N, CA, C and O atoms as CSV, one atom per row, in Angstrom:
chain,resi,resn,atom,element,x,y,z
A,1,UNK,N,N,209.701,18.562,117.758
A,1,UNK,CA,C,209.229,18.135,116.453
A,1,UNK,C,C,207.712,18.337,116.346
A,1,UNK,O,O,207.228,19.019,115.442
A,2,UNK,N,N,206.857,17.639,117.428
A,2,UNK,CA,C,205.943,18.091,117.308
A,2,UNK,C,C,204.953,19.489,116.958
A,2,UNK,O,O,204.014,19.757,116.208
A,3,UNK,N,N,205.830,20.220,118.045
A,3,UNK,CA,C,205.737,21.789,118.270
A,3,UNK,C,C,205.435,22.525,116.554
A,3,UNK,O,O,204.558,23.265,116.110
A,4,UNK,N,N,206.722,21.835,115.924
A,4,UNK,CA,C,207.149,22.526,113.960
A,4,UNK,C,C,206.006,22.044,113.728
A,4,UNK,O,O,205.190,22.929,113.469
A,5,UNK,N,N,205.495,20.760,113.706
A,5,UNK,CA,C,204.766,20.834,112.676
A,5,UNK,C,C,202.921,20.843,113.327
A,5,UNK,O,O,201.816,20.388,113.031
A,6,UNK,N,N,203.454,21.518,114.151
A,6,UNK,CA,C,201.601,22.352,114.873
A,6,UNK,C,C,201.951,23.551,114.117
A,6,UNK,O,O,201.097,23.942,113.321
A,7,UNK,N,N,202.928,24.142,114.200
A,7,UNK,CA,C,203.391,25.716,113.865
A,7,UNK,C,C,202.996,25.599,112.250
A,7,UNK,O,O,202.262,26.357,111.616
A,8,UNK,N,N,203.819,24.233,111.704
A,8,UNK,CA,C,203.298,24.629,109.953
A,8,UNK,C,C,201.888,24.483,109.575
A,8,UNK,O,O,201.310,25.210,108.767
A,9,UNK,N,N,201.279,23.319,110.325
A,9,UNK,CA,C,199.962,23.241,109.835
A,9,UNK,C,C,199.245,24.703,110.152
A,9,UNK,O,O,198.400,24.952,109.292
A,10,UNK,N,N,199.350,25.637,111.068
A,10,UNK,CA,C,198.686,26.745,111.704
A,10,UNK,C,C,198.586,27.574,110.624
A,10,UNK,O,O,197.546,27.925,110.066
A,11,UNK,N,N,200.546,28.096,110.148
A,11,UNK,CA,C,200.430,28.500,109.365
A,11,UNK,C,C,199.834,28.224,107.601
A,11,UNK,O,O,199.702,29.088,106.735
A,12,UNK,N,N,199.591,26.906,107.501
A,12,UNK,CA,C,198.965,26.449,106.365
A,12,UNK,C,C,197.505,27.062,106.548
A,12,UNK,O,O,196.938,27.971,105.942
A,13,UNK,N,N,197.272,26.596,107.147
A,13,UNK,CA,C,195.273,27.396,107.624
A,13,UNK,C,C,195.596,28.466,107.469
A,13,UNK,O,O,195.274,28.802,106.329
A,14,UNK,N,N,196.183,29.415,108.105
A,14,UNK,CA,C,195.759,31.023,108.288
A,14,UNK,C,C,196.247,31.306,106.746
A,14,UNK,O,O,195.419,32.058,106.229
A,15,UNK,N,N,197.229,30.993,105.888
A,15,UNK,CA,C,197.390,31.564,104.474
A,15,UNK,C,C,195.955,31.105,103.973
A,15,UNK,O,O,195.325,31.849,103.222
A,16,UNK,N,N,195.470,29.974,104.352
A,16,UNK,CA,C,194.216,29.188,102.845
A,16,UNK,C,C,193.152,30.151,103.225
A,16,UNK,O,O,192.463,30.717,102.377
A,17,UNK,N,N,192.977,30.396,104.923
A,17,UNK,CA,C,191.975,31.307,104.682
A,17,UNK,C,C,191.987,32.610,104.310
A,17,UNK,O,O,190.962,33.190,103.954
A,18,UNK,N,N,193.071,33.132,104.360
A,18,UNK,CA,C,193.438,34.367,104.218
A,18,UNK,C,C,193.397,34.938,102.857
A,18,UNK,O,O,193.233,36.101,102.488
A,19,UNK,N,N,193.631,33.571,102.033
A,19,UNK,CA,C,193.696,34.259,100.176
A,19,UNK,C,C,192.472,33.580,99.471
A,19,UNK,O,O,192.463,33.145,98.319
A,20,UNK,N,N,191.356,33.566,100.445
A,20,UNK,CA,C,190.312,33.078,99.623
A,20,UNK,C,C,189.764,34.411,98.531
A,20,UNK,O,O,189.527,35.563,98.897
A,21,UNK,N,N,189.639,33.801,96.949
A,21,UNK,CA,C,189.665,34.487,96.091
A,21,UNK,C,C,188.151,35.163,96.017
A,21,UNK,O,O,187.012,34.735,96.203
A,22,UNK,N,N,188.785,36.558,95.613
A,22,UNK,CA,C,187.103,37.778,95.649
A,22,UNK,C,C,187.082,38.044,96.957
A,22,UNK,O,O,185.865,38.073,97.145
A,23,UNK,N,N,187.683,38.305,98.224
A,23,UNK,CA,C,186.585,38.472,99.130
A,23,UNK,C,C,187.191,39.629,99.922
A,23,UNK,O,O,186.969,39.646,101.132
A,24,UNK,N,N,187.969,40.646,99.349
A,24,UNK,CA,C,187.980,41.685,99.594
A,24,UNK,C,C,188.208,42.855,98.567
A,24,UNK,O,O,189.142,42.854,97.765
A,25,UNK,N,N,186.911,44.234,98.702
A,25,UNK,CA,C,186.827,45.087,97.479
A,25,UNK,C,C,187.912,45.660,96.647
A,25,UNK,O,O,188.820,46.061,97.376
A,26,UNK,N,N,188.127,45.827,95.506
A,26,UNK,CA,C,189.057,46.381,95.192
A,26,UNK,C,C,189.402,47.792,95.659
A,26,UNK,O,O,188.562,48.386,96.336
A,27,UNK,N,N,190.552,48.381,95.362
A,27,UNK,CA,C,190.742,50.021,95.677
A,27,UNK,C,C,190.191,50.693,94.760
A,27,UNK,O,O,189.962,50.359,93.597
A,28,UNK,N,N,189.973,51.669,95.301
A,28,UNK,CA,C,189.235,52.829,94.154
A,28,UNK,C,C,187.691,52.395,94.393
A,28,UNK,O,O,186.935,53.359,94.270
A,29,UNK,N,N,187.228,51.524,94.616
A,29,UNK,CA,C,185.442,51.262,94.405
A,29,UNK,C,C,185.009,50.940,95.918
A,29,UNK,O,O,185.179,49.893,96.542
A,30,UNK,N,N,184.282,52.374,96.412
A,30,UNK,CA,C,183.700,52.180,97.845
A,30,UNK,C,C,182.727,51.199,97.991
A,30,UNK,O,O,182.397,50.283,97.238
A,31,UNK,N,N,182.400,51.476,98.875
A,31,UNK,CA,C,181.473,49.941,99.595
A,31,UNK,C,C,180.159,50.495,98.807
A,31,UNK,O,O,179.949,51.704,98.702
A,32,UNK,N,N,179.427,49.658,98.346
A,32,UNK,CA,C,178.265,49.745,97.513
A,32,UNK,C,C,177.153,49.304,98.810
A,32,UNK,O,O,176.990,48.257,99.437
A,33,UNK,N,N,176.428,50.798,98.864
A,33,UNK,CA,C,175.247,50.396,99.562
A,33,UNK,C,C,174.054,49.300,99.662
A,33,UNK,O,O,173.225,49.272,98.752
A,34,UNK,N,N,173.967,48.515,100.607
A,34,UNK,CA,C,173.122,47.267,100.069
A,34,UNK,C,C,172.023,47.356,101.357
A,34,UNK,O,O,172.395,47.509,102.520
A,35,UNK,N,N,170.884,47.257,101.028
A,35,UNK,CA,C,169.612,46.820,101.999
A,35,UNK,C,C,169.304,45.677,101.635
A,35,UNK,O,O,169.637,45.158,100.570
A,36,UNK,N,N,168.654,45.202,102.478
A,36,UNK,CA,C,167.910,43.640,102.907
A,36,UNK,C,C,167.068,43.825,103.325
A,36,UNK,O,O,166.965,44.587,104.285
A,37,UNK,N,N,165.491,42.829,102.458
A,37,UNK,CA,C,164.566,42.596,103.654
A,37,UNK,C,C,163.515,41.990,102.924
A,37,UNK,O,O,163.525,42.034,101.693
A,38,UNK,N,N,162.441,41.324,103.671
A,38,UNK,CA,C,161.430,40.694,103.046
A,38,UNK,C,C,160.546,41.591,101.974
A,38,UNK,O,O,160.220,42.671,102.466
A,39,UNK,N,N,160.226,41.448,101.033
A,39,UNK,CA,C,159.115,41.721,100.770
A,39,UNK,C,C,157.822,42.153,101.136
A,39,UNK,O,O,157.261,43.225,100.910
A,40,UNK,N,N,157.352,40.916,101.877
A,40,UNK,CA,C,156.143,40.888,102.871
A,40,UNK,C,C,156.149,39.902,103.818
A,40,UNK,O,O,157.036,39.049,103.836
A,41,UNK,N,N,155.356,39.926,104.516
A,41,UNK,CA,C,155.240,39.302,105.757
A,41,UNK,C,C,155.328,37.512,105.104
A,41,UNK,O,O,155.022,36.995,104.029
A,42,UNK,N,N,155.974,36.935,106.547
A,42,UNK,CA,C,155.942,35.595,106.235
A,42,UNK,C,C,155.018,35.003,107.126
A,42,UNK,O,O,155.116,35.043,108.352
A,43,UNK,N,N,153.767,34.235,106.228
A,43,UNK,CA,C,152.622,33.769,106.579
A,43,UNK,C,C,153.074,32.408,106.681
A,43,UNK,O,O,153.363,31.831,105.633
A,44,UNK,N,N,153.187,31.763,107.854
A,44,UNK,CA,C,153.326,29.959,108.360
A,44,UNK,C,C,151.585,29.686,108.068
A,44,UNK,O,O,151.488,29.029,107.031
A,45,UNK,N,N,150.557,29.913,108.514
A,45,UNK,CA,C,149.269,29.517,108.556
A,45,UNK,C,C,149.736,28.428,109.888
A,45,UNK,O,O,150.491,28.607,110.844
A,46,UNK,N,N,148.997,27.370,109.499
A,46,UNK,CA,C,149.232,25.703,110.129
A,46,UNK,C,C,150.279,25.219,109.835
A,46,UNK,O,O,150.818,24.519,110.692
A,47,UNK,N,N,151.031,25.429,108.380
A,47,UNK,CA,C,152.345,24.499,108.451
A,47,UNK,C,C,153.694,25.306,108.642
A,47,UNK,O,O,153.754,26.535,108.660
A,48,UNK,N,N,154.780,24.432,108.783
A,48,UNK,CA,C,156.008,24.702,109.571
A,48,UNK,C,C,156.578,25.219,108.277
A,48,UNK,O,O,157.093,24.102,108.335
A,49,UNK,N,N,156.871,25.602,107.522
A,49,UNK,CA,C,157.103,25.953,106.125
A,49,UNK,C,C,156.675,27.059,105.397
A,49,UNK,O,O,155.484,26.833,105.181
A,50,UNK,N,N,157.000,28.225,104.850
A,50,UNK,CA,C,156.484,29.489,103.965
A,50,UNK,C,C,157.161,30.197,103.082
A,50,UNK,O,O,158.333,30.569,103.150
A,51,UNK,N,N,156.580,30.325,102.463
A,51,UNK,CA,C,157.584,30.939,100.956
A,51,UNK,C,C,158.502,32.579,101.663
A,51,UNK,O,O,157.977,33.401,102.414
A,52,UNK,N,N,159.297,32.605,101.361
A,52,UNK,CA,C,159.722,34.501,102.017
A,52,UNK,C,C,160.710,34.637,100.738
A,52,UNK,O,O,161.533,33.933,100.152
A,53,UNK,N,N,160.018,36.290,100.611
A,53,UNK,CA,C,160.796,37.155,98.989
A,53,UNK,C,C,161.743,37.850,99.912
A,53,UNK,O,O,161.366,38.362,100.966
A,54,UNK,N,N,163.171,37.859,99.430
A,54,UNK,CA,C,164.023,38.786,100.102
A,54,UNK,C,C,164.086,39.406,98.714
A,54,UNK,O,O,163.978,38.816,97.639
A,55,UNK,N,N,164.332,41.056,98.991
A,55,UNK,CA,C,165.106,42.047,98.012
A,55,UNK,C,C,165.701,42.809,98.406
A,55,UNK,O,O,165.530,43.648,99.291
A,56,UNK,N,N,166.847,42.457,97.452
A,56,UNK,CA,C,168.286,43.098,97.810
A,56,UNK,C,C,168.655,44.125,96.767
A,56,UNK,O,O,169.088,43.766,95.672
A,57,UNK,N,N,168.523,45.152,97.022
A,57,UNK,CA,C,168.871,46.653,96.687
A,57,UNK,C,C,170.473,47.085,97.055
A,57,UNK,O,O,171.023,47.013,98.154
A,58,UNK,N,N,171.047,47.571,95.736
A,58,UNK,CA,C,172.149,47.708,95.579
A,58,UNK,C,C,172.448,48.862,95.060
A,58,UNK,O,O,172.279,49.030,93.852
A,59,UNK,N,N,173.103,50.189,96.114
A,59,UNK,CA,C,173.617,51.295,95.549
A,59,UNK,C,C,174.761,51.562,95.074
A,59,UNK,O,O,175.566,51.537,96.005
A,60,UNK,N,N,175.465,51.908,93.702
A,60,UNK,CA,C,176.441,51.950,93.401
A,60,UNK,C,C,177.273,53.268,93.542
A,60,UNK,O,O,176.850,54.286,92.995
A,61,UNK,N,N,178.307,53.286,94.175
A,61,UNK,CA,C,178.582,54.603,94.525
A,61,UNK,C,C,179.544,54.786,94.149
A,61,UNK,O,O,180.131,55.804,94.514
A,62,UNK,N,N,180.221,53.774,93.136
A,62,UNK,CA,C,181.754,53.780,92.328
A,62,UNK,C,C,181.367,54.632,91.113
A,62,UNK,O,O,180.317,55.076,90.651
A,63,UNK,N,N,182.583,54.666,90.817
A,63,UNK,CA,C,182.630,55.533,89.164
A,63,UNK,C,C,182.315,54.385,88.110
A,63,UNK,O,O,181.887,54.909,87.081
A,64,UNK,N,N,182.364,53.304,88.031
A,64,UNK,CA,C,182.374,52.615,87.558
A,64,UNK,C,C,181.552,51.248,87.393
A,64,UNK,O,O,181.950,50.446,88.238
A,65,UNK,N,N,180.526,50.709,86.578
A,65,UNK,CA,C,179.466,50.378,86.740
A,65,UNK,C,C,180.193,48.592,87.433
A,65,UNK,O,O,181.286,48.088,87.175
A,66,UNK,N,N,179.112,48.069,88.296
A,66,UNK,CA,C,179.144,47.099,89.352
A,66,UNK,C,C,178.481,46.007,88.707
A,66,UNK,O,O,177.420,46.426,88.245
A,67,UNK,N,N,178.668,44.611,88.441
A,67,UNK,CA,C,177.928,43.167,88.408
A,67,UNK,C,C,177.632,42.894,89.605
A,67,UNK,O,O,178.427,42.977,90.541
A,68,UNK,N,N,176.415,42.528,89.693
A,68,UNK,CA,C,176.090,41.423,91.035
A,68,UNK,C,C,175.989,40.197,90.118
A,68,UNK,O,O,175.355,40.044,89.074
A,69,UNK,N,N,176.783,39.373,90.795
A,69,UNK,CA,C,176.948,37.970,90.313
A,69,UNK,C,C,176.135,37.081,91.171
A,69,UNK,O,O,175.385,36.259,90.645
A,70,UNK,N,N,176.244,37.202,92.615
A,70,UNK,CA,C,175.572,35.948,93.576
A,70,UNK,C,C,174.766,36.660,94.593
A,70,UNK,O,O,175.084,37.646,95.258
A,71,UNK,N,N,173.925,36.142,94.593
A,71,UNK,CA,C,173.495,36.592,96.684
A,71,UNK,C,C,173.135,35.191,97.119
A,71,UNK,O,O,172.553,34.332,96.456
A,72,UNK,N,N,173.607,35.116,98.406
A,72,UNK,CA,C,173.394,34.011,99.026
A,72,UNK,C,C,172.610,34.689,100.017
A,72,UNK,O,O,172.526,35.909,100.156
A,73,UNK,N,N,171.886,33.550,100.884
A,73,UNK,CA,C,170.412,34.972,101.966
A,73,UNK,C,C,170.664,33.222,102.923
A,73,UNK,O,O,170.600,32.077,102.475
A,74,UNK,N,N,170.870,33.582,103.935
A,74,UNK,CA,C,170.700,32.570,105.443
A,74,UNK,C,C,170.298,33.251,106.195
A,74,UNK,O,O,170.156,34.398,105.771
A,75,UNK,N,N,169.803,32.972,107.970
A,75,UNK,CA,C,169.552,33.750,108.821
A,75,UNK,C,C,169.791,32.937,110.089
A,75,UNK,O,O,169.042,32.328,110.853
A,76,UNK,N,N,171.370,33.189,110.025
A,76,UNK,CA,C,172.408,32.473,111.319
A,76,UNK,C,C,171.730,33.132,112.760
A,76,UNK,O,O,171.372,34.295,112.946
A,77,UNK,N,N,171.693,32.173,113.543
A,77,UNK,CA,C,171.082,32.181,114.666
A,77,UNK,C,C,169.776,32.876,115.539
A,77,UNK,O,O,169.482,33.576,116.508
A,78,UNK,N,N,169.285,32.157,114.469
A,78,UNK,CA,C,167.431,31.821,115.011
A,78,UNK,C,C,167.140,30.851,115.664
A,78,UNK,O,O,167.779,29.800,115.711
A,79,UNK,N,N,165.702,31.225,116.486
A,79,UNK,CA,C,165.577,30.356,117.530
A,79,UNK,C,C,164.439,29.635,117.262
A,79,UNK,O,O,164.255,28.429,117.426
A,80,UNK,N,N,163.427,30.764,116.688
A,80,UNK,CA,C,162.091,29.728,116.521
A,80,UNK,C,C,161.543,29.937,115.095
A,80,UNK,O,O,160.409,29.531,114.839
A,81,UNK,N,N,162.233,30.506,114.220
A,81,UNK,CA,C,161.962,30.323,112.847
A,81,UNK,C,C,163.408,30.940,112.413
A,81,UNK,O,O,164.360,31.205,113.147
A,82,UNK,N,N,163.274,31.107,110.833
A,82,UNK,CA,C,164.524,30.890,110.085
A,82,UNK,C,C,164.421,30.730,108.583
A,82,UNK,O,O,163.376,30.437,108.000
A,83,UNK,N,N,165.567,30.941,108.016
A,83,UNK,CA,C,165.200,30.815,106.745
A,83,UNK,C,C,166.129,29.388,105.979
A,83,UNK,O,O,167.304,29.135,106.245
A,84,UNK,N,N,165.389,28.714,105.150
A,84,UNK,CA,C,166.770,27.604,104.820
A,84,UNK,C,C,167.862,28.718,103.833
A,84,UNK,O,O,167.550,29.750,103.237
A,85,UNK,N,N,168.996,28.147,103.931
A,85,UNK,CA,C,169.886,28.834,103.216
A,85,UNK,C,C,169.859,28.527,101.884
A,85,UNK,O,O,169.812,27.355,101.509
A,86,UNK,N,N,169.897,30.020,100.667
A,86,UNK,CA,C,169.961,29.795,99.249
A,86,UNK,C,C,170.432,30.551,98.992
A,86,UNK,O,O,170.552,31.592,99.637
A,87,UNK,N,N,171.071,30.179,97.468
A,87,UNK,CA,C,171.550,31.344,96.361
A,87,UNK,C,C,170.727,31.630,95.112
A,87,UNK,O,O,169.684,31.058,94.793
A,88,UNK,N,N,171.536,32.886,94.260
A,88,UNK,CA,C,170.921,32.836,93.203
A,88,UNK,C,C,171.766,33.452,92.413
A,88,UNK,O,O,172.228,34.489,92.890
A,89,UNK,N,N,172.106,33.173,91.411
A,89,UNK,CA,C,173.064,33.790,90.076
A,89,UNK,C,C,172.179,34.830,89.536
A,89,UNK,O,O,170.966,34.786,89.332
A,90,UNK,N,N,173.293,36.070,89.286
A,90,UNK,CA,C,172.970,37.070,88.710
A,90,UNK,C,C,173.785,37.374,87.734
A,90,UNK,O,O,174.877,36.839,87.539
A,91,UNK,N,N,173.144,38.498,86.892
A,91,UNK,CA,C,174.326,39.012,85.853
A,91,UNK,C,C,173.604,41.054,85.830
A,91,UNK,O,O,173.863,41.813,84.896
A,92,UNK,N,N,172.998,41.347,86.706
A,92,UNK,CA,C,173.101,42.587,87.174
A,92,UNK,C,C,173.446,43.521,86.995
A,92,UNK,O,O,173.380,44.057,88.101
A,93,UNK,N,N,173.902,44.369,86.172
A,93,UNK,CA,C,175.282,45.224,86.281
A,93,UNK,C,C,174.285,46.718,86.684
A,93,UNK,O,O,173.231,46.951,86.092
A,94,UNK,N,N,174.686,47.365,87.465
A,94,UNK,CA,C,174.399,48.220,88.932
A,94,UNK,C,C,175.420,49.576,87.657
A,94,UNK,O,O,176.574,49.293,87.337
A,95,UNK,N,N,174.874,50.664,87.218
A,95,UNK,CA,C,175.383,51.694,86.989
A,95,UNK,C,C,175.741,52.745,87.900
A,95,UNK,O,O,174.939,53.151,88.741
A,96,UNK,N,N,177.012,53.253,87.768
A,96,UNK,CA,C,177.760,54.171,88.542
A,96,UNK,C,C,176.421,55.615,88.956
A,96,UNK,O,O,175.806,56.335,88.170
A,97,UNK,N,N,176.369,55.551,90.963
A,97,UNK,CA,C,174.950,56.211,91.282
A,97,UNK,C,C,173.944,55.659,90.657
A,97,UNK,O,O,173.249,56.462,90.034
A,98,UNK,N,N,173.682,54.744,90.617
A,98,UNK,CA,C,172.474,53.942,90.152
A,98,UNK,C,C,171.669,53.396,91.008
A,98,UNK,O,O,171.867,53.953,92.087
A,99,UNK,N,N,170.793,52.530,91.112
A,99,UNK,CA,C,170.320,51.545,92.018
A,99,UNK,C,C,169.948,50.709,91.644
A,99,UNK,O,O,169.414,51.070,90.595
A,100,UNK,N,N,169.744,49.131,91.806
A,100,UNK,CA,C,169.397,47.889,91.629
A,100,UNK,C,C,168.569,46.921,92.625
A,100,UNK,O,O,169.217,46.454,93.562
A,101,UNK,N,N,167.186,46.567,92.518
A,101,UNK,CA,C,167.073,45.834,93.028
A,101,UNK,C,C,167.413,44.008,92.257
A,101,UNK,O,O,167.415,43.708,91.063
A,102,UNK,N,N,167.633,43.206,93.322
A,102,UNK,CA,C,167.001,41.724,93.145
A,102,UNK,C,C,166.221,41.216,94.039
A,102,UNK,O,O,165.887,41.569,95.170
A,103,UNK,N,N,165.819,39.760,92.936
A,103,UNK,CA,C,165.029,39.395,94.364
A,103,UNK,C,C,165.319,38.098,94.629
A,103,UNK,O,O,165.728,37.561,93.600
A,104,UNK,N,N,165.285,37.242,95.695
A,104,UNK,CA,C,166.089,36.314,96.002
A,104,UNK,C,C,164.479,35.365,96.418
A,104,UNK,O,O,163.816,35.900,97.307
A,105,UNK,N,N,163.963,34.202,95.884
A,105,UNK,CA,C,163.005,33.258,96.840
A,105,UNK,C,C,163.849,32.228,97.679
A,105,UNK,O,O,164.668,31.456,97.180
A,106,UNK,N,N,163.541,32.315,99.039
A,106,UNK,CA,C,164.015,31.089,99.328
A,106,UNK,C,C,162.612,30.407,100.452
A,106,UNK,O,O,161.442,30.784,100.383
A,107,UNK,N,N,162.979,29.692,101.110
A,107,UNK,CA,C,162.010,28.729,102.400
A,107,UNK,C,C,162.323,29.087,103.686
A,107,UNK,O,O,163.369,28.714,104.217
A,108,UNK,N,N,161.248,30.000,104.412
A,108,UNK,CA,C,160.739,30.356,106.050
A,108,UNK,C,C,160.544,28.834,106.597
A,108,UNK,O,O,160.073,27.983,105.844
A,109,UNK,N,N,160.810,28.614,107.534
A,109,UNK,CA,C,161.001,27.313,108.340
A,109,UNK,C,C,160.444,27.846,109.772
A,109,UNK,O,O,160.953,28.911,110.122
A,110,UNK,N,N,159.541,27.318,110.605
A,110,UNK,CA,C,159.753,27.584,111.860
A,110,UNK,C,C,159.247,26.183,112.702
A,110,UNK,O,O,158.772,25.196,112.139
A,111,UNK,N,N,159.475,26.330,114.329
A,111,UNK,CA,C,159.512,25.238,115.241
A,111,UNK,C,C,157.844,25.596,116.007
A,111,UNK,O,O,157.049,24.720,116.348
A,112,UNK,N,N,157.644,26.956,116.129
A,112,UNK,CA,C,156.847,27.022,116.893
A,112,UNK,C,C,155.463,27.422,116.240
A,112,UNK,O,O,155.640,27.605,115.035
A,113,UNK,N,N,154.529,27.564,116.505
A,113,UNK,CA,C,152.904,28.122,116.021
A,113,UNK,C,C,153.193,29.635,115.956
A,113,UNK,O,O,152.620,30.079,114.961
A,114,UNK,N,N,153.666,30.326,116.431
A,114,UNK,CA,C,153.696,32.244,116.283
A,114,UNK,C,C,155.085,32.397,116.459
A,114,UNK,O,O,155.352,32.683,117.626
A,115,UNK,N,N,156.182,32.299,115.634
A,115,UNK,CA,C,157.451,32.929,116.165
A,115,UNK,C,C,157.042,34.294,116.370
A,115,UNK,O,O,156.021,34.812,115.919
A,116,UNK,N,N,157.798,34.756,116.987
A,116,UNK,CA,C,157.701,36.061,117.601
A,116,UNK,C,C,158.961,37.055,117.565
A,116,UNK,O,O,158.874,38.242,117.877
A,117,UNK,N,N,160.034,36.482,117.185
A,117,UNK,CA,C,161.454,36.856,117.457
A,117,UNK,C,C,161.588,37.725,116.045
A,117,UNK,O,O,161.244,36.913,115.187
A,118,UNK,N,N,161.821,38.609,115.576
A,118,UNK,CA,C,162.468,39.504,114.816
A,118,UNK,C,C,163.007,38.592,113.504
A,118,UNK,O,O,163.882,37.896,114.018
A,119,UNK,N,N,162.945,38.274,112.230
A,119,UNK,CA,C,163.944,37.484,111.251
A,119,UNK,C,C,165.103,38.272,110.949
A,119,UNK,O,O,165.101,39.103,110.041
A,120,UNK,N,N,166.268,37.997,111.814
A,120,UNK,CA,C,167.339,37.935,110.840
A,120,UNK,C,C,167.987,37.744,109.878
A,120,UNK,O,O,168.569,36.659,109.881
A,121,UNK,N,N,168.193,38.610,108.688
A,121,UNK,CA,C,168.678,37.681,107.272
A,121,UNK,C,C,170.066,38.411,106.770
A,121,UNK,O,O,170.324,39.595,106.552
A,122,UNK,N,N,170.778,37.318,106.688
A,122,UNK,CA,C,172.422,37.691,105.991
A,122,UNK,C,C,172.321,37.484,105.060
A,122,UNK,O,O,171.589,36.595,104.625
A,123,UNK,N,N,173.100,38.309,104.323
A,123,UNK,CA,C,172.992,38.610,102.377
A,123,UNK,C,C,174.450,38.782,102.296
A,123,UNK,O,O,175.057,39.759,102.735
A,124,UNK,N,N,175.184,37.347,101.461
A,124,UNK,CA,C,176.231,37.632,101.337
A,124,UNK,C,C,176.276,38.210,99.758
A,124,UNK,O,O,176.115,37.309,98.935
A,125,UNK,N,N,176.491,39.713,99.117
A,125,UNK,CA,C,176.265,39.630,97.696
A,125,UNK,C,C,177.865,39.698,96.852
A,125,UNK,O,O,178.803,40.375,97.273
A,126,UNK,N,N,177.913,38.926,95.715
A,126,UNK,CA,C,178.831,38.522,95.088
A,126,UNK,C,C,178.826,39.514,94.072
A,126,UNK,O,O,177.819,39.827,93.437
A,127,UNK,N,N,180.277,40.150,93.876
A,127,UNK,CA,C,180.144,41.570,92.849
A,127,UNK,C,C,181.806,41.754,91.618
A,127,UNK,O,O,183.011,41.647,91.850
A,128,UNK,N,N,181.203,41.989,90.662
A,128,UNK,CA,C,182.356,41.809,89.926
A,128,UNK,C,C,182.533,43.025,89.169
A,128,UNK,O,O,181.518,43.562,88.724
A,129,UNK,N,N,183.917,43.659,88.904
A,129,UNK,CA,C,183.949,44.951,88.270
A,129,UNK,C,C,185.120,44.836,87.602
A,129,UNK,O,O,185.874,43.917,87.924
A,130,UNK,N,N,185.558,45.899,86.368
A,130,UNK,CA,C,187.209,45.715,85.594
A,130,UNK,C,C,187.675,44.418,86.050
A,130,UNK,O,O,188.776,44.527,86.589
A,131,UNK,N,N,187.198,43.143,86.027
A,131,UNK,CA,C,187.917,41.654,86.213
A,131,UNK,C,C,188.379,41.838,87.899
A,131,UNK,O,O,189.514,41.433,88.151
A,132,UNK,N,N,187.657,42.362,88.948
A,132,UNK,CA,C,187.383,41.887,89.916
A,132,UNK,C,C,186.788,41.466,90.296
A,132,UNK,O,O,185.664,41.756,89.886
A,133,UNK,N,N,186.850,40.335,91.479
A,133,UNK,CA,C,185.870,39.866,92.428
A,133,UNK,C,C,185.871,40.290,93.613
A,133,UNK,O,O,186.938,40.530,94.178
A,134,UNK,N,N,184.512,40.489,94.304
A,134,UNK,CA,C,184.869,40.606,95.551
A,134,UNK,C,C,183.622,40.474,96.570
A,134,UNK,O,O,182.770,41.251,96.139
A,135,UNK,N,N,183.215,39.932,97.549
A,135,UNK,CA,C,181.857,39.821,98.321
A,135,UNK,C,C,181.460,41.157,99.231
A,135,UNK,O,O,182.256,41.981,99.681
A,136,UNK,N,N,179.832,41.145,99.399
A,136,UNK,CA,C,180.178,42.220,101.199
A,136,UNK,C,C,179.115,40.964,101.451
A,136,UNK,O,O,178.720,39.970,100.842
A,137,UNK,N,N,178.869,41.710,102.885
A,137,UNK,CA,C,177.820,40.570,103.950
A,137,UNK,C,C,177.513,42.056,104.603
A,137,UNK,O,O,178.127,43.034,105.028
A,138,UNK,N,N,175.687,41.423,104.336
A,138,UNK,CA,C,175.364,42.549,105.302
A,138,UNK,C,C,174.077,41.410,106.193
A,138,UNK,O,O,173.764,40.238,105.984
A,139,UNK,N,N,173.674,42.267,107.049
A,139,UNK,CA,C,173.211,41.872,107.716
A,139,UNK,C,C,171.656,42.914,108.296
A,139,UNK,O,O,171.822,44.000,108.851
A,140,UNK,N,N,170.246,42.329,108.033
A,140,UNK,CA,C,169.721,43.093,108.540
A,140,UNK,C,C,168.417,41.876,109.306
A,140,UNK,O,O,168.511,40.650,109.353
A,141,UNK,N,N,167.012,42.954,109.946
A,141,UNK,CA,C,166.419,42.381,110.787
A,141,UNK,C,C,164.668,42.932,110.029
A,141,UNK,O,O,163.621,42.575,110.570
């Protein structure tokens, strides 16, 4: 008895995560080229805290023109600085071979006086086309 209902709950999880809505591209519309990266340098001075511009550039390589709806920007596993995690609503629309930038503000955080380590930043961007949804995640340094 026990055993069934480890087995149903398992299978309850793997469907909820599995049909989370938007988060895989439709057919017909290739992966839309996306870069990441600061702006400019992130200046701490004395305090633990600094403004950082991410822009996120979006190539459209569908036939068919692209919405960016969301970017979310974190930078999962940093050691001595980091970014707090944010979003930002868009209404974008990215023409077929086109290009798009945005720009995303969020808050540089660090622990130490000189991080030194490379910033990692994940850009999850939110994209909508003919009444689809669908995310990518990219990841750059």
């Amino acid at each position: 008895m026990r055993f069934r209902a480890m087995a149903v709950l398992t299978l309850f999880l793997l469907s909820a995560c599995g049909s989370g809505r938007g988060s895989s591209r439709p057919a017909g519309i290739p992966q839309p080229d996306i870069n990441v990266g600061l702006t400019h340098e992130v200046f701490f001075g004395s305090q633990s805290e600094a403004p950082a511009t991410i822009e996120v550039v979006v190539a459209n390589r569908a036939s068919v023109p692209i919405t960016i709806r969301r970017v979310e920007v974190s930078s999962p596993g940093m050691v001595t600085h980091g970014l707090h995690s944010t979003q930002r609503e868009f209404q974008e629309v990215v023409n077929p071979g086109a290009s798009k930038a945005v720009t995303v503000f969020a808050t540089a955080v660090t622990t130490t006086r000189r991080p030194n380590e490379p910033l990692t930043i994940r850009a999850i961007v939110f994209f909508e086309s003919a009444g689809a949804n669908w995310r990518e995640v990219v990841m750059a340094r």
